[in-house]
Amino acid sequence: MIRTVGGRLLGSLAAIFGASVVSFLFLRILPGNPARLILGPLASQQAIQQQVRLMGLDRPIYVQYLRYISSFFSGDWGFSYSNGRPVREVIATRLPASIELGLYAFAFAFVAAVVLALLSTYRHRPVVDGTVRAISFFGLGTPPFWFGLLLLLAFSQALHLLPGPEGRLGPAVAPPPTVTGLYTVDAVIAGQWGTLGNALQHLVLPAVTLGLAPFAYLVRLLRVNLLEVSREQFITVVRSKGVGRWTAYVRHALPNAFLPTLTAGGMVLAQLLAGSVLVETVFNWPGVGALVVDSILRQDYAVVQTFILLSAFAYVALNLIVDVLYGVIDPRVRTPTGAR
Amino acid sequence: MDEVLLSVRGLRTEFVTRDGVFAAVRDVSFELRRGEKLGIVGESGSGKSALALSIVGLIEPPGRVVAGEVELNGRRISGLPDRQLQLVRGKEVGLIFQDPMAALDPVKSIGDQIVEGIRRHRRHLGRREARRLAIELLREVQVPFAERRLADYPHQYSGGMRQRVMIAIALANEPDLIIADEPTTALDVTTQAQVLDLLDRLVSERRTAIILITHNLGIVAEFCDSVHVMYAGRFVERTTVEQLFRAQAHPYTEALLRSVPRPDRLQRGPLPSIPGFPPSLAHLPPGCSFAPRCPAAQEICRDRAPATVELVSESTPVLAECHFARERLRT
């Protein structure tokens, strides 16, 4: 167990190193001189050269990389070339919105996928199964921004059940005091129940929109695995002990069918946390997706680099968590003597 | 004679497939007495396993029990809702399956899987007490270091040990009947013998009746009192083990016996085998289902399905489904 965890950690470090090198080199090789970008088109040649020296852009590229990586870990992520604010501050104002939306979208996708996959494969019911498969086809084939607009038209414009594209809170509601940056959590901490309700109302439509495709993907995956496992002999053995059909299904078939879904779930969550430009635009969500796209267009290296590296960290961390959960579910992963 | 424990009448199980409906079990009837050891033999695909699952109502779609009655301890259990059958399964009837590698849940500990069966039927038992019982059971099936191995997982057990666990699970609530479907087929020969001896001892001690499903006549000879030969979903011959090895009323039984390799009959040349394959259950021949492969088949065999003939041979009753059963036993 300790050895496997050590191996994973080493692999994770390698992955992060790779991501940092790629993000660093990729953006250095792209056209556009950062010094020129910062000082603007009217700056003199002399000023540019001074700026280049100041930023260390005249040093060998590996020195630049080392400086970049060490300052990243010391918490100095540079400053935005376009507006001069520190990258940390820029990202910190946007990231919590994306994380909160991503978490809710993931919760929706994951829970809905597990429930519907169980329903569609439990016993032989072609109608239920067909319905679930139709939903998942729809989810995989539907562009999220279009689906989001559709939801807004239906639930906000026509039915007035949920708020329109106002962002994270209604115009008359003040954000709760910042602790985590996630409004629903902060509202609970501050005991502001009205704010909590308002934040949740604003989360429903974007979370469903963002979670639709991942949900469809997960439900298909889990469905196939459940079908396979439910045909295994040990399910019949469990039933021969007198255990009911549903209990046998949830207690024995589900854990065995769950591992691939767990892996996919980790990847899906990492992706969701990184935000989505289209969904954020449709719902006026002040997330990190739009920020990154803007930064790319403005060749704002520092912001993009930081974002890439943070995403790498998220992926690696989630992967590690998934690996640990794997061991919790499957004893064959725990012992090095391994599977048969 | 002991009282009747299990009585099966006209049991018929059908599977609906794309190629049509086929009956895996065709109107099978038999009785089993308390403490009796019955062997059911036949080739793969003869409907043995379907019969076992049909008795306890574990046939899953696309299969379905379409007719017949099953009585256990004088109570009708066929057609009961699953909720009530659950109380029978694991308590009055224990099942042992063929492949010990596939029969245990790989992500649950051995202890949990035994305890699950115990506590399903004895809800008043606490977790600790059930675990103690599980350890006792593991000891009884001779799993070494039972106490320590309770927390282990199936992949840490060998095939023979897993089959012992299966026996422990089947015996957990002291059932009156054990149905063992090819319990030793997946094991090597030495392990086979050990597991069979163990099973034999445990069911004899408890006077548990057992239905042993196998394609191995050697096992039947060693283990069983009576034997039913199954072919294409029907019992073609029913008799005692001694009688079966003495004379065979059905040509299929004879062919089965002849194709058993025996060291005292070693000879050059190929092992005698039964020509052809078992008939497709979706397209059974109109007459006797064995006729296409039977060396002694006459015209009547191809035209008319034989009725069950009741005979007595050397004061042993024999039931056979062959037009020529009477003549065959006389010779």
XYZ file of C-alpha atoms in Angstrom, chain A residues 124 232-234 236-245 251-252 255-256 329-332 334-335 337-340, chain B residues 58 60 82 86 89-90 95 97-99 101-108 113 116-117 120-121 153 155-156 166 169:
56
model
C -35.446 -6.520 -17.509
C -22.095 -12.641 -12.912
C -22.592 -15.806 -10.953
C -21.949 -14.234 -7.574
C -27.076 -15.526 -8.205
C -25.159 -16.828 -5.198
C -26.162 -13.781 -3.155
C -29.769 -14.355 -4.203
C -29.486 -18.024 -3.216
C -28.808 -16.893 0.346
C -32.275 -15.387 0.381
C -31.243 -11.806 -0.226
C -33.763 -9.689 -2.122
C -33.229 -8.657 -5.690
C -24.975 -4.056 -2.285
C -23.106 -6.349 -4.675
C -19.745 -1.654 -6.053
C -18.353 -4.092 -8.606
C -13.879 -0.248 -2.888
C -11.716 -2.989 -4.365
C -9.567 -5.092 -2.007
C -7.578 -6.431 -4.949
C -5.079 -2.823 -1.757
C -2.851 -5.875 -1.550
C -0.267 -9.836 -4.168
C -3.005 -8.636 -6.441
C -5.739 -10.184 -8.483
C -5.968 -13.775 -9.489
C -34.009 -18.135 -9.417
C -34.064 -14.804 -14.511
C -40.121 -13.606 -4.495
C -36.378 -15.416 -0.142
C -33.666 -19.774 -0.117
C -30.634 -20.045 2.097
C -27.143 -23.804 -3.209
C -22.413 -23.434 -7.653
C -20.008 -24.630 -10.238
C -17.284 -22.037 -10.496
C -13.821 -18.323 -8.873
C -16.951 -16.533 -10.020
C -19.296 -17.397 -7.174
C -18.001 -14.968 -4.550
C -18.278 -11.199 -4.663
C -14.693 -10.017 -5.225
C -15.082 -6.777 -3.265
C -16.638 -8.192 -0.081
C -20.440 -12.975 2.620
C -24.914 -12.010 5.074
C -26.586 -15.401 4.691
C -30.708 -12.793 6.516
C -32.513 -15.623 8.248
C -11.108 -11.437 0.365
C -8.771 -13.331 -4.309
C -6.699 -14.391 -1.308
C -19.410 -21.864 -0.793
C -22.520 -20.451 2.899
